[in-house]
XYZ file of C-alpha atoms in Angstrom:
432
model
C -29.197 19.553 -19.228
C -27.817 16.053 -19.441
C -24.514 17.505 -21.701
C -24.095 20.043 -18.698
C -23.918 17.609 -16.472
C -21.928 15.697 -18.386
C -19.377 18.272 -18.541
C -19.622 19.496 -15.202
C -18.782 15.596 -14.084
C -15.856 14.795 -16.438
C -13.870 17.750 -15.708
C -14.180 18.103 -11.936
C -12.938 14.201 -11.807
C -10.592 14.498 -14.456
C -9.024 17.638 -12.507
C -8.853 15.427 -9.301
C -7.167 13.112 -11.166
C -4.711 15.420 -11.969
C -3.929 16.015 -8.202
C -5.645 19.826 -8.628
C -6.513 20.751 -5.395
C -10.492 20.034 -4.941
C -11.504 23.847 -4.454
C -9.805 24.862 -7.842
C -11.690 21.837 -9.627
C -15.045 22.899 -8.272
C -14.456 26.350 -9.673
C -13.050 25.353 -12.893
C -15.490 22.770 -13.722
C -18.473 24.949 -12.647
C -16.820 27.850 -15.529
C -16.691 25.316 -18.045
C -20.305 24.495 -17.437
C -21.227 27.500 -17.148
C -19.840 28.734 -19.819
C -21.862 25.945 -21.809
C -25.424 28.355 -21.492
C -23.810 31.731 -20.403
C -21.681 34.040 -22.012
C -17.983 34.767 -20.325
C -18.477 38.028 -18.241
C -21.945 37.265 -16.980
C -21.100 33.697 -15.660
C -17.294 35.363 -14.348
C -19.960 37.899 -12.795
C -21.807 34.979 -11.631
C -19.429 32.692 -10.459
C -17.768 35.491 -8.377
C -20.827 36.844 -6.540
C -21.337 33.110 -5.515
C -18.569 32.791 -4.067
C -18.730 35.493 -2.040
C -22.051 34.697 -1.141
C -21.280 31.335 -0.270
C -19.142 32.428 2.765
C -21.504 35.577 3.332
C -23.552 34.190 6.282
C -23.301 34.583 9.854
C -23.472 30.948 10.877
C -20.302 30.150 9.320
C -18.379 32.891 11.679
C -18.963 29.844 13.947
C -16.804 27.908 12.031
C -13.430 29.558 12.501
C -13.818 29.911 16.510
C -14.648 26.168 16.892
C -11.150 25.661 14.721
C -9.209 27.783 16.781
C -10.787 26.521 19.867
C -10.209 22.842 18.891
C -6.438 23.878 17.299
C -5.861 25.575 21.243
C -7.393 21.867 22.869
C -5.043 19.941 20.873
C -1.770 21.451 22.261
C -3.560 21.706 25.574
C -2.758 18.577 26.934
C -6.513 17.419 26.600
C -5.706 14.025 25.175
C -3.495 12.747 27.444
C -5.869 13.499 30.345
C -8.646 12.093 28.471
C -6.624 8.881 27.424
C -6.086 8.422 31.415
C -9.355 8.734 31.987
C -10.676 6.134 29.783
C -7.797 4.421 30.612
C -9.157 4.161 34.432
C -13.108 3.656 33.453
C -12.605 1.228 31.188
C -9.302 -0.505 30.907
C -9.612 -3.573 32.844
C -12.006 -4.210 30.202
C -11.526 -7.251 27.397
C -9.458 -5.256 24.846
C -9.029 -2.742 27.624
C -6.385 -0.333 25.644
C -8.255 -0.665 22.154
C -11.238 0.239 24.223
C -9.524 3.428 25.368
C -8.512 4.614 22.133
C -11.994 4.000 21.084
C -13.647 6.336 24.077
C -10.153 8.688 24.179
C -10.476 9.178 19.866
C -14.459 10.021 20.186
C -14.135 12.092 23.505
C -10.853 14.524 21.621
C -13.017 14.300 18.576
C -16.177 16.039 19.569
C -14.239 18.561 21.358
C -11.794 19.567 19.036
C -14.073 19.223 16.231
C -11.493 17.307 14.004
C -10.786 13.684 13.160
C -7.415 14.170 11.787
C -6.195 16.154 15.072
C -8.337 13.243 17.354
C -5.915 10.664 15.133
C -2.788 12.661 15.582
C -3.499 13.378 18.888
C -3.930 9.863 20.398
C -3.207 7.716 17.887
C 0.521 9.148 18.512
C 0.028 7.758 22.365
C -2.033 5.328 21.870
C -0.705 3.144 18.941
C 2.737 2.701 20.675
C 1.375 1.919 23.542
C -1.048 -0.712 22.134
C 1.898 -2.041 20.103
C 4.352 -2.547 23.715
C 1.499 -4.984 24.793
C 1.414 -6.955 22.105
C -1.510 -5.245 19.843
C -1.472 -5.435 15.941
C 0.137 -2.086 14.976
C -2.037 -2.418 11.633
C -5.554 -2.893 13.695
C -4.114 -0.030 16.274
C -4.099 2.045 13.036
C -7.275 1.237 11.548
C -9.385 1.609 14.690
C -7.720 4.903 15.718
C -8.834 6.373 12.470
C -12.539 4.576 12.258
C -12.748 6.185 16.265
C -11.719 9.403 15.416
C -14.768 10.006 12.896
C -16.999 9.568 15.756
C -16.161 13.610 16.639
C -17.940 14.575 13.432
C -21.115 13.474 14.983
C -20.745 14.592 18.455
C -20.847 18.458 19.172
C -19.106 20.882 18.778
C -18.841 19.809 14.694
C -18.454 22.279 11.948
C -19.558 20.212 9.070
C -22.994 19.855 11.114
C -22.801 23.522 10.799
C -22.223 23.479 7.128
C -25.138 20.951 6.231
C -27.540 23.622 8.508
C -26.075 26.242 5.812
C -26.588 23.821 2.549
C -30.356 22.360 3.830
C -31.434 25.656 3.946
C -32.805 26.069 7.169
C -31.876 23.048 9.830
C -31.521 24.024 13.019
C -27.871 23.876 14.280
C -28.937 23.226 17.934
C -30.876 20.357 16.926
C -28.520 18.899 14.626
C -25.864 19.127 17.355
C -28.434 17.399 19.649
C -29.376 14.763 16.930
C -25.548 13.850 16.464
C -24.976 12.087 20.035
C -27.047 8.965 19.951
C -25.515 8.013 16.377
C -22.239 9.100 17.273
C -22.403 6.950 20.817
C -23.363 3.947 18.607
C -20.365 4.189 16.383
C -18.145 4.455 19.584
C -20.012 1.430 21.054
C -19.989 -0.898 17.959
C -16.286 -0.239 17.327
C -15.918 -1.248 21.025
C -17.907 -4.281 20.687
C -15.683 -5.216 17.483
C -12.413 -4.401 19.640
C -13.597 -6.693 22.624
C -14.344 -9.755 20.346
C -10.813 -9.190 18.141
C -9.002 -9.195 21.504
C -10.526 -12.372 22.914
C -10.041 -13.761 19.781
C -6.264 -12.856 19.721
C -5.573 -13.106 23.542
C -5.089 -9.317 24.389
C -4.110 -8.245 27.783
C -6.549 -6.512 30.202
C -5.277 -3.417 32.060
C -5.463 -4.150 35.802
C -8.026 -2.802 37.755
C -6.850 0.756 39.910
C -8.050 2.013 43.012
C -11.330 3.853 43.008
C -9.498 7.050 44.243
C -7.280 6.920 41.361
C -10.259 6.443 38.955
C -12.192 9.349 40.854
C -8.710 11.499 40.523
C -8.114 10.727 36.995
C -12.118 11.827 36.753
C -11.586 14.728 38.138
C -8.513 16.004 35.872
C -10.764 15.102 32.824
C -13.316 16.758 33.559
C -12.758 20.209 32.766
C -11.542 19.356 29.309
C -15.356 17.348 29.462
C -16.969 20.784 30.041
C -16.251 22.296 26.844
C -18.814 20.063 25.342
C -21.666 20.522 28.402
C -20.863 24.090 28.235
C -21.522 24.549 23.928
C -24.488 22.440 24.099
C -26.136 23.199 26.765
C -25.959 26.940 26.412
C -26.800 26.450 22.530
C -29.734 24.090 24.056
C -31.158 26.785 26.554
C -30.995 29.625 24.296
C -28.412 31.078 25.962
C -26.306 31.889 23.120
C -26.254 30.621 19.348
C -24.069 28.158 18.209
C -21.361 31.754 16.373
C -21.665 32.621 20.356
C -20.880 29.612 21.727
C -17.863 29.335 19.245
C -16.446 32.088 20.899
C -17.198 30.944 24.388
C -15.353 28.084 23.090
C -11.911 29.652 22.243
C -12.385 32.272 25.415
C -12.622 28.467 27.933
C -9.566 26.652 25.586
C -7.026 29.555 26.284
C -7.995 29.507 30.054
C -7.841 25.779 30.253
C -4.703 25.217 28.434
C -2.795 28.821 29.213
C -3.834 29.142 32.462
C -5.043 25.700 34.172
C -3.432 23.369 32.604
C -0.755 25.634 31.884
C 0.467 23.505 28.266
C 0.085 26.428 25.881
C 2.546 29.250 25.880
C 1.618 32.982 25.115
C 4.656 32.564 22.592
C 2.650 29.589 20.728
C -0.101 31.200 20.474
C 0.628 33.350 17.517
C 1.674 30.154 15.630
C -1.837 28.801 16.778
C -4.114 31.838 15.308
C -1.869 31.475 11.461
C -2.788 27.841 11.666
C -6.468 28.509 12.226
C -6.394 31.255 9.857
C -4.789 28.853 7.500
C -7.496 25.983 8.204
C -10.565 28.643 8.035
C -9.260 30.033 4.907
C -9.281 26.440 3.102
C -12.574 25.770 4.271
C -14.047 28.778 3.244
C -12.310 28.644 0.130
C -14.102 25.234 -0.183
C -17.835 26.767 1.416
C -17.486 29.418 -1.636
C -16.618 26.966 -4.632
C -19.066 24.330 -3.644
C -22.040 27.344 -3.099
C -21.064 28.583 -6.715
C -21.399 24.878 -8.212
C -24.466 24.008 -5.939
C -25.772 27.109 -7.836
C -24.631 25.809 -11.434
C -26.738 22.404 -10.302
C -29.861 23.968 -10.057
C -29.517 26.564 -12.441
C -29.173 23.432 -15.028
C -31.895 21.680 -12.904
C -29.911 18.725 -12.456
C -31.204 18.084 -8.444
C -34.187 17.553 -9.858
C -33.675 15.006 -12.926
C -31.542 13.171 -10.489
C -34.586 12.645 -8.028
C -36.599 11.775 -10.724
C -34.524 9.158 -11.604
C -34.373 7.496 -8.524
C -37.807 7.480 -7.450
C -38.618 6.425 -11.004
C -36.115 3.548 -10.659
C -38.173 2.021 -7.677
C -40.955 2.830 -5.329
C -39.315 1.101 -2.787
C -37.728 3.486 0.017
C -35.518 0.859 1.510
C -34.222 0.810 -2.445
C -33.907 4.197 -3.111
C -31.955 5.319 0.385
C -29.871 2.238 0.050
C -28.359 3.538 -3.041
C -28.248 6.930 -2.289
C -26.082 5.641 0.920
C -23.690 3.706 -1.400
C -23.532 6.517 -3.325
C -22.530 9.311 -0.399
C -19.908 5.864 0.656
C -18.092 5.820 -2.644
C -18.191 9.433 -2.747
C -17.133 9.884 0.800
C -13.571 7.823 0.115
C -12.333 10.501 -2.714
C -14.367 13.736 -1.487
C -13.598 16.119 1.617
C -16.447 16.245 3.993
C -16.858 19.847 3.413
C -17.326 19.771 -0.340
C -19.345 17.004 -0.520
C -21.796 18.088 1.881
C -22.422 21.605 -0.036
C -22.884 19.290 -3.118
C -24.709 16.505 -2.550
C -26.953 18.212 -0.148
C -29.168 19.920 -2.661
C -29.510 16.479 -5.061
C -30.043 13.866 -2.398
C -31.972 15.973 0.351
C -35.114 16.463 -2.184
C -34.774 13.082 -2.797
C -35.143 12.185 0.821
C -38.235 14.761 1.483
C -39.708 12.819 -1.284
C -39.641 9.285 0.469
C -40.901 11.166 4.011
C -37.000 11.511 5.547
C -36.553 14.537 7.512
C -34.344 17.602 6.608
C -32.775 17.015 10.029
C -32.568 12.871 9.793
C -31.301 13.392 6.256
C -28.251 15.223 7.632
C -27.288 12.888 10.318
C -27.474 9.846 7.606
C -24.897 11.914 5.331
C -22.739 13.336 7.854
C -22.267 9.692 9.065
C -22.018 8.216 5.888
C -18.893 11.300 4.955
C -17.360 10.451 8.136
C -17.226 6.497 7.260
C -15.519 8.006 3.925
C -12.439 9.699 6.068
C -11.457 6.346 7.119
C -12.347 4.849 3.612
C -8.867 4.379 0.909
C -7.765 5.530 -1.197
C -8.305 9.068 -0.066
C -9.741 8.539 3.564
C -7.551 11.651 5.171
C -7.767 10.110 8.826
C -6.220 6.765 7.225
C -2.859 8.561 6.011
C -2.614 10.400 9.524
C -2.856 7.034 11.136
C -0.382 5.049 8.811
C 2.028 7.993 9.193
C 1.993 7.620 13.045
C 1.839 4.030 13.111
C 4.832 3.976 10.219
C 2.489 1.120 8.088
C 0.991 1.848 4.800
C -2.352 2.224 3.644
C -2.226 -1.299 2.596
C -1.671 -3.070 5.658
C -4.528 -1.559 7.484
C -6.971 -2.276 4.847
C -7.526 -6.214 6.422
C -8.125 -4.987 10.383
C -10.230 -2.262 8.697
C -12.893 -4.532 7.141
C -14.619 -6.009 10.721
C -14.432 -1.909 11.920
C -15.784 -0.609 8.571
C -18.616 -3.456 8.744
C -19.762 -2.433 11.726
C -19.880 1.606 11.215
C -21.946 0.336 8.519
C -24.298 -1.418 9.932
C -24.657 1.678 12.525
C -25.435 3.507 9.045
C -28.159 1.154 8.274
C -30.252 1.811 11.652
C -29.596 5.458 11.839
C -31.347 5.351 7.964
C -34.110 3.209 8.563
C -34.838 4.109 11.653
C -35.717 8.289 12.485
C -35.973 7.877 15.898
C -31.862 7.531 16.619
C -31.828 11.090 14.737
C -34.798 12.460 16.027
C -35.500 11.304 19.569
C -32.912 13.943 21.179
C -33.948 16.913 19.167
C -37.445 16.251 20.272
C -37.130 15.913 23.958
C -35.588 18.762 23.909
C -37.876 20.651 21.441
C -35.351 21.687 19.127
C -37.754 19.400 16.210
């Protein structure tokens, strides 16, 4: 079992190494271990049905509406509406435009479902903009891609999805409903970080406008706000299931940005659908590799000598779920969300059960501690967006990072040790 693991561990890493891209490593190094206690055409048979099975469940058709739907937002004109609506709430504020690309990054993130677009998206307003009054490009850099995690929280989020798939079981609806109060924290200690750095460095305020400008800017937000009322609340009310309201999703994009909004093109749209196809086909590629290796795991019963280990290295649950959150940190700056979630999932979650942690409180804790590694070098993908549209390098933002990452951390800490920011939400509404 050990030399399995062994193997299965040295040549996934040593393949990443190499710059193979993850889904091919997964695979490879889950035939190679494979191959260590099965002959060649059964584990090829094995490996393959896997795969397919991975992807075979109706959940995941959710998946590729809420990336077209979120693909369709971004070229909607949704962030610039949004940015002038934070820009109106909150902008007169101490730090009042690093407080807008704080709300602006977490409001695009939860409703296109993706930090890197959320980054793109406003960080390519937003930076410059910071950086004409007199803002740090470096810390306008940093905190647009620490803000932009916050969307992997907040619902609509496909890697909530894909945890409710790996658990075995969770309840979409109420992880969807557990993800706001953590994801609201982030926002708010990131805001709290940007109000002290710009006293500190003597940061403009925005001047106060007119409460009919605030109430118009409001206004032209709001139906780009909807999306999210609309998913939740008719995943919430049994209305529809979260595949359903995926659709309902795309269906309210195109007539917000084709027809309202009028910002998307009938001739982009084509170019739209190959780019989600494109994005769905990588993540299922992903879904499929990580089921077959999640398979390999237990088939070698390595889920379970791991949890043995840990609860036999202390009895103390503070102990235990403070390494296994270093662990999903360190992980979390060199893995994709995706992967890691379909891995990790089945070792750590049993783990968790063990010291009383809910399947549902478990998933918040890992999806936040995956989104801290987007933002996390060397690898954190959000980090290379923003450096690319801030033109800085990944080690210039690594300084104004530190205070950001600190507190995201500390956010991590309470959402662990105490259920209640998971759980509170899901309950009210009796989703747990």
């Amino acid at each position: 079992m050990e030399y399995s693991g062994l193997v299965l561990i040295v040549v996934f890493f040593f393949l990443l190494a190499l710059n193979v891209p993850i889904s091919f490593s997964i695979g490879v190094a889950t035939v190679a271990t494979m191959l260590l206690s099965i002959d060649f055409i059964p584990a090829a048979t094995t490996i393959a049905q896997r795969l397919a099975g991975g992807i075979n469940t109706f959940a995941l058709l959710a998946i590729p509406f809420f990336v077209l739907s979120g693909l369709i937002m971004g070229q909607g004109g949704i962030a610039k509406r949004l940015i002038e609506c934070a820009m109106a709430l909150i902008g007169m504020f101490p730090g009042g435009l690093a407080l807008v690309n704080v709300m602006s990054c977490t409001l695009f993130g939860a409703i296109s479902g993706s930090a890197v677009a959320a980054t793109s998206a406003i960080g390519s307003f937003m930076i410059p903009q910071m950086e004409k009054k007199g803002y740090d490009k470096n810390f306008s850099a940093a905190l647009t891609g620490a803000a932009a995690t916050t969307g992997m929280l907040i619902p609509p989020s496909n890697i909530l999805i894909i945890y409710a798939i790996a658990s075995g079981g969770v309840s979409i609806a109420a992880l969807f409903v557990a993800g706001y109060l953590p994801g609201i924290l982030v926002g708010l200690s990131l805001m709290f970080v940007c109000s002290i750095y710009a006293k500190i460095k003597g940061y403009p305020t925005e001047p106060r406008l007119p409460l009919a400008i605030v109430l118009n800017k409001v206004v032209a937000a709001l139906p780009s706000l909807l999306l999210i009322f609309i998913v939740i609340g008719g995943i919430i009310s049994g209305v529809f299931t979260a595949t359903e309201a995926g659709a309902i999703a795309v269906i309210y994009s195109l007539i917000l940005s084709v027809v309202i909004y009028k910002e998307v093109s009938l001739p982009q749209l084509p170019k739209i659908l190959l780019k989600s196809s494109e994005t769905t086909a990588i993540v299922m590629l992903l879904i499929g590799a990580s089921s077959a290796m999640s398979w390999i795991l237990s088939y070698e019963n390595i889920p379970q000598a791991i949890s043995e280990t840990l609860l036999m290295l202390s009895e103390n649950p503070f102990l235990i779920l403070l390494i296994i959150n270093i662990t999903l940190l360190v992980i979390g700056a060199f893995m994709d969300m995706t992967p890691a979630v379909l891995i990790f999932t089945p070792i750590f979650l049993p783990v968790a059960q063990a010291l009383g942690m809910s399947p549902l409180h478990f998933g918040i804790m890992i999806v936040l501690n995956l989104s801290i590694g987007l933002c996390s070098p060397p690898v954190g993908s959000v980090l290379f967006v923003a450096c690319a549209v801030a033109k800085t390098s990944i080690e210039k933002i690594i300084r104004p990072l530190i205070p950001l990452y600190v507190a995201m951390f500390l956010v991590l800490m309470l959402v662990t040790y105490v259920p209640a920011i998971s759980e509170f939400l899901p309950s009210v509404f009796g989703l747990y």
